[in-house]
Structures are given as C-alpha cells and as structure tokens.
Coordinates of C-alpha atoms and ligand atoms in Angstrom, one line a residue:
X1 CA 19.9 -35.5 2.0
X2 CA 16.9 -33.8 0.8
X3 CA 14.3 -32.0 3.1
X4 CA 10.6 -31.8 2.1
X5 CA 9.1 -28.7 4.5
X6 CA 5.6 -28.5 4.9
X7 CA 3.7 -26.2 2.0
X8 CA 4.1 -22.9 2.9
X9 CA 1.4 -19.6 2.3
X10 CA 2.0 -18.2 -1.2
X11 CA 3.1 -15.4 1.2
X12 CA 5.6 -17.5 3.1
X13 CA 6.8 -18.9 -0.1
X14 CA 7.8 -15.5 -1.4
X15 CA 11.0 -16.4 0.3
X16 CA 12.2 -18.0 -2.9
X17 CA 11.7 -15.9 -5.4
X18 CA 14.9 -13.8 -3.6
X19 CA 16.6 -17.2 -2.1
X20 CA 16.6 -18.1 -5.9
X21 CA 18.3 -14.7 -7.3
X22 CA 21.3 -15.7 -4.8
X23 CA 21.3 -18.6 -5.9
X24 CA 21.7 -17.9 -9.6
X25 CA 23.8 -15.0 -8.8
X26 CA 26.2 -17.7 -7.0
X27 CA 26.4 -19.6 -10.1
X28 CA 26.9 -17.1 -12.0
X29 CA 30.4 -16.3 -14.0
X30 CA 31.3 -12.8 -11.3
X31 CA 29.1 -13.4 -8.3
X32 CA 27.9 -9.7 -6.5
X33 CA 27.1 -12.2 -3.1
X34 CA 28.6 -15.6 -4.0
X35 CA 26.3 -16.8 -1.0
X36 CA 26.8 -20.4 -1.5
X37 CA 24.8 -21.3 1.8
X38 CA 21.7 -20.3 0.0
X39 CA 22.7 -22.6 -3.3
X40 CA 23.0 -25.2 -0.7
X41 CA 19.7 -24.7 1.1
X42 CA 18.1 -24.8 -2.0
X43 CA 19.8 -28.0 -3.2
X44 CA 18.7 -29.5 -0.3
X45 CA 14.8 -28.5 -0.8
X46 CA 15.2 -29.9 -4.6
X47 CA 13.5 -26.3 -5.4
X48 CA 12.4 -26.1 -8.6
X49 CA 14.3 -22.7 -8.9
X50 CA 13.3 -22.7 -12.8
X51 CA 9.7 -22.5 -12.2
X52 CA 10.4 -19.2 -11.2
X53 CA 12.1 -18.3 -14.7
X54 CA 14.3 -15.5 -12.8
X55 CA 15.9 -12.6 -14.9
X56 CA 19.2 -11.6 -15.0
X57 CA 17.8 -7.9 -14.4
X58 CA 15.6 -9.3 -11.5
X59 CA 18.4 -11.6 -10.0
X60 CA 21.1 -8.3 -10.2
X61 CA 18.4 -6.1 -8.8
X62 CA 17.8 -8.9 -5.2
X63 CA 21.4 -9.5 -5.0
X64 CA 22.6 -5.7 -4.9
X65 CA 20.4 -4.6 -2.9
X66 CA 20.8 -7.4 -0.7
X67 CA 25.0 -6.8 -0.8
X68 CA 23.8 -2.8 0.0
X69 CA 21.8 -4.0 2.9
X70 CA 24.7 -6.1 4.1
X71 CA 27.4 -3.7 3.6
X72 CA 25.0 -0.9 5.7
X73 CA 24.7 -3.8 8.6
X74 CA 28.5 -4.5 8.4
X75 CA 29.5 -0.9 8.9
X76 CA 27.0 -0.6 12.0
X77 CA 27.7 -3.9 14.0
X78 CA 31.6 -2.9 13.5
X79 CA 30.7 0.6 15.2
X80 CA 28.4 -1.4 17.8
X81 CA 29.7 -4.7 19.0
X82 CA 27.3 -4.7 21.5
X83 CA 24.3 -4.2 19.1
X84 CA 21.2 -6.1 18.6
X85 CA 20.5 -7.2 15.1
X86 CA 17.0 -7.8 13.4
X87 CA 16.2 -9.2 9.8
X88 CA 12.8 -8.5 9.7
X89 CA 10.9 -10.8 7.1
X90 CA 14.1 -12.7 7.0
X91 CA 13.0 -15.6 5.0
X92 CA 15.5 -18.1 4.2
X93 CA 18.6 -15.5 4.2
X94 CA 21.8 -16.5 5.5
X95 CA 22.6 -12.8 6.1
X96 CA 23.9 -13.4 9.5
X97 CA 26.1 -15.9 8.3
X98 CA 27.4 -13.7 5.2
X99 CA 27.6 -10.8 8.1
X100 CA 29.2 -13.2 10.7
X101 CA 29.2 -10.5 13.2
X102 CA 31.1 -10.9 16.2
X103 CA 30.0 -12.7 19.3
X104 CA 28.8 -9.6 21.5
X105 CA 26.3 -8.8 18.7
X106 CA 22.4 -10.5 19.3
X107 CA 21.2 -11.5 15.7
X108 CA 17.3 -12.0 15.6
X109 CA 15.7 -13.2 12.6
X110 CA 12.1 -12.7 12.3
X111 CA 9.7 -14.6 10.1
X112 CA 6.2 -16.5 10.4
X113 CA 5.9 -18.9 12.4
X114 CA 6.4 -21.9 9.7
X115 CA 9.3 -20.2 7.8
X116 CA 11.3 -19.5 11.4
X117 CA 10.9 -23.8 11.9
X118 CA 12.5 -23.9 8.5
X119 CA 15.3 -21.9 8.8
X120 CA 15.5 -23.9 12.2
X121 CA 15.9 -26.8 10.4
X122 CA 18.2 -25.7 7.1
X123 CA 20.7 -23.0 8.7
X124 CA 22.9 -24.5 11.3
X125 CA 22.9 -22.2 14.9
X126 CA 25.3 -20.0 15.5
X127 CA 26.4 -18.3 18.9
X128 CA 24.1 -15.4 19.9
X129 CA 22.2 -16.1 16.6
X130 CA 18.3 -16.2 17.3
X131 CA 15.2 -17.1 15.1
X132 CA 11.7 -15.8 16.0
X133 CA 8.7 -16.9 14.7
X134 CA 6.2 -14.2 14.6
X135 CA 4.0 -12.0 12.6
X136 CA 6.0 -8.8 12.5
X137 CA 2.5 -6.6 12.4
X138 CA 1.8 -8.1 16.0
X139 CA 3.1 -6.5 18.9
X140 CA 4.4 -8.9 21.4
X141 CA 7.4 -10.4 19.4
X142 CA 9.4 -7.4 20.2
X143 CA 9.0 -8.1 24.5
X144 CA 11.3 -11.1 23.8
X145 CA 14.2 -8.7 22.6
X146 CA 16.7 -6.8 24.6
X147 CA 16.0 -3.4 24.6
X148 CA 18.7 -1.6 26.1
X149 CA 21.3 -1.8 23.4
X150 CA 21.6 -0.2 19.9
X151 CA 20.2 -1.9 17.1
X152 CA 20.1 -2.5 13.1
X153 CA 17.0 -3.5 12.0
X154 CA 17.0 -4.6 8.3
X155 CA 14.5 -5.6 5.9
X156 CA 14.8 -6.5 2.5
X157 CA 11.9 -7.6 0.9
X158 CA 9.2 -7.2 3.2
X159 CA 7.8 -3.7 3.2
X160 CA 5.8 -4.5 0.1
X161 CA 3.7 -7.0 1.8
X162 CA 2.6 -4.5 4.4
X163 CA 0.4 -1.9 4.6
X164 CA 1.4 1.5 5.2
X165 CA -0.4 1.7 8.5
X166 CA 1.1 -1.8 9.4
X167 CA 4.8 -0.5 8.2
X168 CA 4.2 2.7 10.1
X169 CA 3.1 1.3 13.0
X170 CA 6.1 -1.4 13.0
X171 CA 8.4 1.0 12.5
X172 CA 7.0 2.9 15.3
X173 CA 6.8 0.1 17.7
X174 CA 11.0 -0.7 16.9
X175 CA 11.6 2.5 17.4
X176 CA 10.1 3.1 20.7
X177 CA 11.8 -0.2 22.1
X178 CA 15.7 0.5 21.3
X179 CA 17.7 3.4 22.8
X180 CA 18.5 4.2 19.2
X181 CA 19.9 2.8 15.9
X182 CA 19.6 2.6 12.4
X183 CA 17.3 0.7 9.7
X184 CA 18.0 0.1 5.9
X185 CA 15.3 -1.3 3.8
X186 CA 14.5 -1.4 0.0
X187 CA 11.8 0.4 -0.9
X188 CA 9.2 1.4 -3.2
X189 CA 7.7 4.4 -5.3
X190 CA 4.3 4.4 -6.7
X191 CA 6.3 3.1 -10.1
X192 CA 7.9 0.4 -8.6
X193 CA 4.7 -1.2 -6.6
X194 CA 3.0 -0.6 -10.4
X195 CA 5.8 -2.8 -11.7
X196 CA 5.7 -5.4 -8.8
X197 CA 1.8 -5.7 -9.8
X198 CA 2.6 -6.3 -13.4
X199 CA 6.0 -7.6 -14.1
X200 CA 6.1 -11.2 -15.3
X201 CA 9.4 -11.4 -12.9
X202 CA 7.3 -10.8 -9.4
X203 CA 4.4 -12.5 -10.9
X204 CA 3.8 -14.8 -7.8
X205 CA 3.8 -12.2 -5.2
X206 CA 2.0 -9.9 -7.3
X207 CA -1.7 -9.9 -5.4
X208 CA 0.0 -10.2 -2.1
X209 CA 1.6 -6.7 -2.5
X210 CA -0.1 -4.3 -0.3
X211 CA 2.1 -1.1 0.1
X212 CA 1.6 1.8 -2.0
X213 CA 4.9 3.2 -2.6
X214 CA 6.2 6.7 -1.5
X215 CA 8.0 9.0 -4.0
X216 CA 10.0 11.3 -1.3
X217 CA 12.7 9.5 0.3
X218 CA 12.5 11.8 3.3
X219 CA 8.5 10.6 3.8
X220 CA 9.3 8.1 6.5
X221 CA 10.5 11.4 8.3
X222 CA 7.1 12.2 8.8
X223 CA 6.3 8.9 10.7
X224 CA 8.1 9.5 13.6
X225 CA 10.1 12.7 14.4
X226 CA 13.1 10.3 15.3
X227 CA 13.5 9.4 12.1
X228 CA 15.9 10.6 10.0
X229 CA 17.5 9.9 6.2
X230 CA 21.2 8.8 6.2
X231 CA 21.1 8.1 2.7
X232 CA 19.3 7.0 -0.4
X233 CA 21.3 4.2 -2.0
X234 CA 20.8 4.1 -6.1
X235 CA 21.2 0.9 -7.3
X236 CA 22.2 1.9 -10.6
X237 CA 25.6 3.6 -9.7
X238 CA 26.9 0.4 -8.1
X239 CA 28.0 -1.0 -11.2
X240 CA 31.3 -3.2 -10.8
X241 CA 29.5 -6.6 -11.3
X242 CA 26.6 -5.8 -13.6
X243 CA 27.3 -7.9 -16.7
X244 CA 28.1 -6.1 -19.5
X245 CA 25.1 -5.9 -21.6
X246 CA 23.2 -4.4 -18.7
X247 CA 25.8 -2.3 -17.3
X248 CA 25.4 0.7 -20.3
X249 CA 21.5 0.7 -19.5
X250 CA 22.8 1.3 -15.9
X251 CA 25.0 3.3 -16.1
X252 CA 22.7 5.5 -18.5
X253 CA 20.1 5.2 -15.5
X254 CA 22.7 6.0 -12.9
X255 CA 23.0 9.8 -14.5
X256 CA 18.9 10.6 -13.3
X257 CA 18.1 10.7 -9.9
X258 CA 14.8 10.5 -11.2
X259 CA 14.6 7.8 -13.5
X260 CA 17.2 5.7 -10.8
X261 CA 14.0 5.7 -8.9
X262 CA 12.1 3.3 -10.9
X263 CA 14.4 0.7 -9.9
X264 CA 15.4 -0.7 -7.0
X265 CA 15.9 1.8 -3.7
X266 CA 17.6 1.1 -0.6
X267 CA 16.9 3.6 2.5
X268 CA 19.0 4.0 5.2
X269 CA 18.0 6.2 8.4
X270 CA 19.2 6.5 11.9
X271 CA 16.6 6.9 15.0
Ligands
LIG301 C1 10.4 -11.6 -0.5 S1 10.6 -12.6 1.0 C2 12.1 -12.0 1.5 C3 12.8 -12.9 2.4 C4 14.3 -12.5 2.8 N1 14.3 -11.2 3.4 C5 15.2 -12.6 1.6 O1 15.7 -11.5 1.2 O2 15.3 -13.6 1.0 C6 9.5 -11.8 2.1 C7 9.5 -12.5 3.5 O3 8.6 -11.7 4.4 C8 7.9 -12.6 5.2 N2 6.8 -11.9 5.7 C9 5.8 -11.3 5.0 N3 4.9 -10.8 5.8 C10 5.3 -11.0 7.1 C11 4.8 -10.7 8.4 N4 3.6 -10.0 8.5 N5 5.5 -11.1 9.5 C12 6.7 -11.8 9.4 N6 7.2 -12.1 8.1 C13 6.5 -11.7 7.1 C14 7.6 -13.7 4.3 O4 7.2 -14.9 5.0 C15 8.9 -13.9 3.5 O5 9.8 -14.8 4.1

C-alpha cells in the first residue's frame, strides 16, 4: 500500500536525503546498516530516491556515521537500562528499532510537528517507544520527558540546521534537565559547513544550513562546564565495509588527524 504524506518544508524534507543513503546502503552488495525498515518506508512513500542522485561517498559517509551513532547509543542503554533516550531531529530513522533497546529504556524521538505524524503513521509503535512533535529550539518539549534518569541524547543530522546560539542553548537546556548522561552528534568544521554549502551531494539542504562549524573538538567544552569530550570518532579509520575503490582514499585520510577532519566527525561527550 502506498502512503502520500502531506508536502513537507524543504527543511522537514531533509529527512530523505539520509533515509535515502540507508536505503541505497541496504541494497547495496556489503551493507554497513542493512536497515531494511527504512527501504521499506521508502517503498511505501514511492520516493523518488533518484531525484536525489546520492553518491556512494555521500551514502558511506550518512550510513557510518549513523552505525557510529548507534553503536555509541548501544553501549550506553546496555550500561543504563533505566535510561531515557532522545533522537533529536530524528526524521524518518528507525534507530530505535535498529537499537531495540530493552523495555526499561524511554525512547523519545523528536521531530517537527508534521514529520513526528509521519513517523506516527510509517513506523509501527513499540513498547516505551515515544514520538514528539516539537521544534527542538523551543523550550517546553523537554517538560514532557522524565527527568530523573540518565539519558543519551543523539543527533545525527541536525546540528547543521541550527544556529550556534540555538545549538548552545539546546544543549544547555538538555543538560540542565537529566541527572547526567552522554550525547553523540556529527559535526561540523568551518570545511565541512563550506562543503555542505557547495557540494552537488547536499545541494537541497544547502541554504537551510545555518551552523558555522567549529574546528576544536573540545569547543562544546566551553558551553557548559559539564561538558566533557569522550571521544572524537574519525570516520575514515572505520574501514571494514568501505568498497574498495574508496577504501585506499580512506585509508590514506585515516593517517591525518587533520585532513580526517574534512570529512565526516562524530562527537561523543558525557555531562
Ligand atoms: C538531515 S535530517 C536527519 C533526520 C534523521 N536524523 C536521519 O538521520 O535520517 C534533519 C532532521 O532535522 C529535523 N529538524 C531540523 N530543524 C529542527 C528543529 N528546529 N526542531 C526539530 N527538528 C528539526 C528535520 O525536520 C529533519 O527531519
């Protein structure tokens, strides 16, 4: 049965262009995800995923860091059964069903208000498994969530379309709600915002890109003093599934700290 959702803000419909890389990625010959809820959401929509003309470097680049984010969530909900959850930005992700975390674990995926009614409508509930529709940059979505337990935020693919003041300031607001926890979230340099303007790949997000990048991992440590980096996850030395005519640019990348930086980053920090 196909679904036809109401149009969505170019903003809203961002969401594809990284449902899509799963998507490819799952049809693809050694899957990094194999997330073959999203192939089916997007079967269901009749998405013209080939409008998007995805490349292989831009579908590896989503899809790792995506895995990264998942692997960084898995690791904390095993440590914290009793955790709290939140995919901020969360799009059409399954990552609560790719995570399946255990019962005792509150999952909250936050999105505007017309992308939460779609996910309503094309990912089947789950136990303890919440969608919120809100603008993350307001501050009254958080009163619905339990505060007294630890909690993983996670946000892949949002920070971009915020401001700095508007990340800061929703960082700051998380943090003062929850006892303590962690957060993982790609991230830009200066570089990599220049690229999202220009590249032909990110073409359809590129005006709605607002964040300027940082260049220090350790910056966000200056946000709030309970802040602090756990780690600074490289892309390019995760190599195992990158096919093989990409994985000798990689791998060359993977030897400079520096030069790893103008691809895709993934921070992780406890608070
Ligand atoms: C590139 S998509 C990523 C979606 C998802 N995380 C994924 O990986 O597929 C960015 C998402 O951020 C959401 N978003 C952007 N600004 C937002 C805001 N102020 N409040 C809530 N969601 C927002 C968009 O609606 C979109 O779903």
């Amino acid at each position: 049965m196909t679904i036809t959702l109401p149009a969505f803000t170019p903003l809203e419909e961002s969401l594809f262009l990284t449902l899509c890389c799963r998507v490819l990625d799952n049809r693809s010959a050694q899957p990094i995800l194999a997330d073959a809820m999203a192939d089916e959401i997007v079967r269901t929509l009749d998405y013209d995923y080939e409008a998007l003309h995805i490349s292989t470097d831009l579908m590896l680049n989503a899809t790792l860091r995506a895995k990264k984010l998942d692997e960084v969530t898995s690791r904390f909900l095993a440590r914290h059964p009793n955790a709290v959850g939140l995919d901020l930005g969360a799009g059409l992700d399954t990552r609560v069903v790719r995570l399946d975390p255990p019962s005792t674990v509150d999952w909250y995926d936050v999105d505007l208000p017309a992308v939460a009614s779609a996910r309503e409508r094309l990912i089947p509930d789950r136990p303890n498994a919440h969608v919120v529709g809100a603008d993350v940059r307001e501050p009254d979505w958080l009163d619905a969530i339990p505060s007294g337990r630890p909690a993983m935020i996670v946000a892949d693919g949002l920070m971009g379309f915020l401001s700095q003041d508007e990340f800061v300031s929703l960082l700051n607001r998380i943090i003062s709600h929850f006892p303590g926890g962690e957060m993982v979230f790609n991230s830009y340099t200066p570089f990599t915002i220049w690229v999202a303007h220009h590249a032909p790949g990110t073409k359809t997000v590129a005006d709605l890109v607002k964040f300027p990048g940082f260049k220090d991992p350790h910056e966000p440590e200056s946000w709030n003093p309970k802040l602090e980096l756990i780690e600074e996850i490289l892309l390019s030395r995760d190599l195992a599934k990158v096919p093989s005519k990409l994985r000798l640019y990689y791998r060359l990348q993977a030897h400079s700290r520096s030069w790893s930086r103008k691809g895709t980053i993934v921070l992780h920090f406890r608070f």
